[in-house]
Amino acid sequence: MFFSKTCEYAIRAVLYIAQKSEEGRKVGIREIAVGIDSPEPFIAKILQVLSKKNLIQSAKGPNGGFYVDKGSRDTTLADIVEAIDGDRLFVGCGLGLSNCSSAKPCPLHTEFQVIRDKLAATLRAATIIRFNDELNLGLSYIKER
Amino acid sequence: MFFSKTCEYAIRAVLYIAQKSEEGRKVGIREIAVGIDSPEPFIAKILQVLSKKNLIQSAKGPNGGFYVDKGSRDTTLADIVEAIDGDRLFVGCGLGLSNCSSAKPCPLHTEFQVIRDKLAATLRAATIIRFNDELNLGLSYIKER
DNA sequence: AAAGTAAAAGAGTTTTTAATCTTTTATTTT
DNA sequence: AAAATAAAAGATTAAAAACTCTTTTACTTT
Ligand code: FES
Ligand code: FES
């Protein structure tokens, strides 16, 4: 809807990793793919990118897997979105004009800007560990079935 | 950003047509393509769809072209978006869960719903003729340069 | 040191979206 | 009726996004 499919998977995967990291354990790609119901090799690729950008951490070898360390506790969903989809959601014009500006605005510029800012604020306020409790309690879901 | 590129072109084209229709004239594909700075054969395809769905009108032959009749004056941008991108923007889950519901919500469901509803309201309030004046006055733009 | 585990890296495929080209049909003007 | 005009229809191509597979590298356990 707002994000690319890749980005949707990324967010769900990171929330899953954050949740399990709280219990102090690392999770492998297989488990993540099952946990968020996504294609395994695809999510592997995506996590590679996030890991390289140090938004999440990874360890190779036995007992390895993905996790989030102390320093990544305040990674936000805005960081994930920016890493995967770039900044077009935050700065792009809703009607596709090549640069959004109030100097040469599209007819919906003002309205779009309000909505866009609201979305940006939401994503910036959403740290990846913030949803751990409600996920644990089954109050919200990152998987279909 | 929110819409597919096809949909962005569609909106800009329809606003252009509405603007010129006010002057009582029909506009050809060539003129539209120049007026909104879009690939000519591509916009032709898009307008075919909108015309078939009767969101805009068209006439073949000399002095033909695209226009909006009285009955289409209250076509809204929501109608255009729905015709091109479907309803995923209005009902889809922001994290890609196959159905968005408050019964089994994703962690951001509440926030997404607010933003989505705001966007939907904006688009539903935006009739295609509503921007004619400001476009005429050069207060807003549907073209880059 | 050897064996096993798990992610990283890179190459490759499929599907979807974006864009183009060609032919046909309808309409109008002469 | 003929010629010209402009959209409709349909087939095709190109590019981007989504997804898969294979090999390599790093690490851990025995
Ligand atoms: S110019 Fe279109 S959203 Fe700002
Ligand atoms: S369930 Fe995700 S937006 Fe409603």
JSON list of C-alpha atoms (C1' of nucleotides) in Angstrom, two decimals, chain D:
[
{"chain": "D", "resi": 1, "resn": "DA", "atom": "C1'", "xyz": [-18.24, 9.30, -51.58]},
{"chain": "D", "resi": 2, "resn": "DA", "atom": "C1'", "xyz": [-13.37, 10.42, -50.44]},
{"chain": "D", "resi": 3, "resn": "DA", "atom": "C1'", "xyz": [-9.99, 12.14, -47.53]},
{"chain": "D", "resi": 4, "resn": "DA", "atom": "C1'", "xyz": [-8.50, 13.35, -43.26]},
{"chain": "D", "resi": 5, "resn": "DT", "atom": "C1'", "xyz": [-8.60, 13.08, -38.30]},
{"chain": "D", "resi": 6, "resn": "DA", "atom": "C1'", "xyz": [-8.49, 11.05, -33.87]},
{"chain": "D", "resi": 7, "resn": "DA", "atom": "C1'", "xyz": [-9.47, 7.50, -30.56]},
{"chain": "D", "resi": 8, "resn": "DA", "atom": "C1'", "xyz": [-9.92, 2.16, -29.80]},
{"chain": "D", "resi": 9, "resn": "DA", "atom": "C1'", "xyz": [-7.93, -2.14, -29.87]},
{"chain": "D", "resi": 10, "resn": "DG", "atom": "C1'", "xyz": [-4.45, -5.31, -29.79]},
{"chain": "D", "resi": 11, "resn": "DA", "atom": "C1'", "xyz": [0.11, -7.00, -29.97]},
{"chain": "D", "resi": 12, "resn": "DT", "atom": "C1'", "xyz": [4.83, -6.18, -28.58]},
{"chain": "D", "resi": 13, "resn": "DT", "atom": "C1'", "xyz": [9.03, -4.57, -26.07]},
{"chain": "D", "resi": 14, "resn": "DA", "atom": "C1'", "xyz": [11.68, -2.77, -22.11]},
{"chain": "D", "resi": 15, "resn": "DA", "atom": "C1'", "xyz": [12.57, -2.06, -17.46]},
{"chain": "D", "resi": 16, "resn": "DA", "atom": "C1'", "xyz": [11.84, -2.81, -12.73]},
{"chain": "D", "resi": 17, "resn": "DA", "atom": "C1'", "xyz": [10.39, -5.57, -8.90]},
{"chain": "D", "resi": 18, "resn": "DA", "atom": "C1'", "xyz": [9.83, -9.93, -6.91]},
{"chain": "D", "resi": 19, "resn": "DC", "atom": "C1'", "xyz": [11.64, -14.22, -6.20]},
{"chain": "D", "resi": 20, "resn": "DT", "atom": "C1'", "xyz": [15.11, -18.39, -6.62]},
{"chain": "D", "resi": 21, "resn": "DC", "atom": "C1'", "xyz": [19.31, -20.95, -6.83]},
{"chain": "D", "resi": 22, "resn": "DT", "atom": "C1'", "xyz": [24.31, -21.90, -6.27]},
{"chain": "D", "resi": 23, "resn": "DT", "atom": "C1'", "xyz": [28.64, -21.01, -4.41]},
{"chain": "D", "resi": 24, "resn": "DT", "atom": "C1'", "xyz": [31.52, -18.91, -0.98]},
{"chain": "D", "resi": 25, "resn": "DT", "atom": "C1'", "xyz": [32.92, -17.29, 3.50]},
{"chain": "D", "resi": 26, "resn": "DA", "atom": "C1'", "xyz": [32.86, -17.19, 8.46]},
{"chain": "D", "resi": 27, "resn": "DC", "atom": "C1'", "xyz": [32.31, -19.28, 12.57]},
{"chain": "D", "resi": 28, "resn": "DT", "atom": "C1'", "xyz": [31.59, -23.09, 16.13]},
{"chain": "D", "resi": 29, "resn": "DT", "atom": "C1'", "xyz": [31.62, -27.36, 17.94]},
{"chain": "D", "resi": 30, "resn": "DT", "atom": "C1'", "xyz": [33.70, -31.77, 18.36]}
]
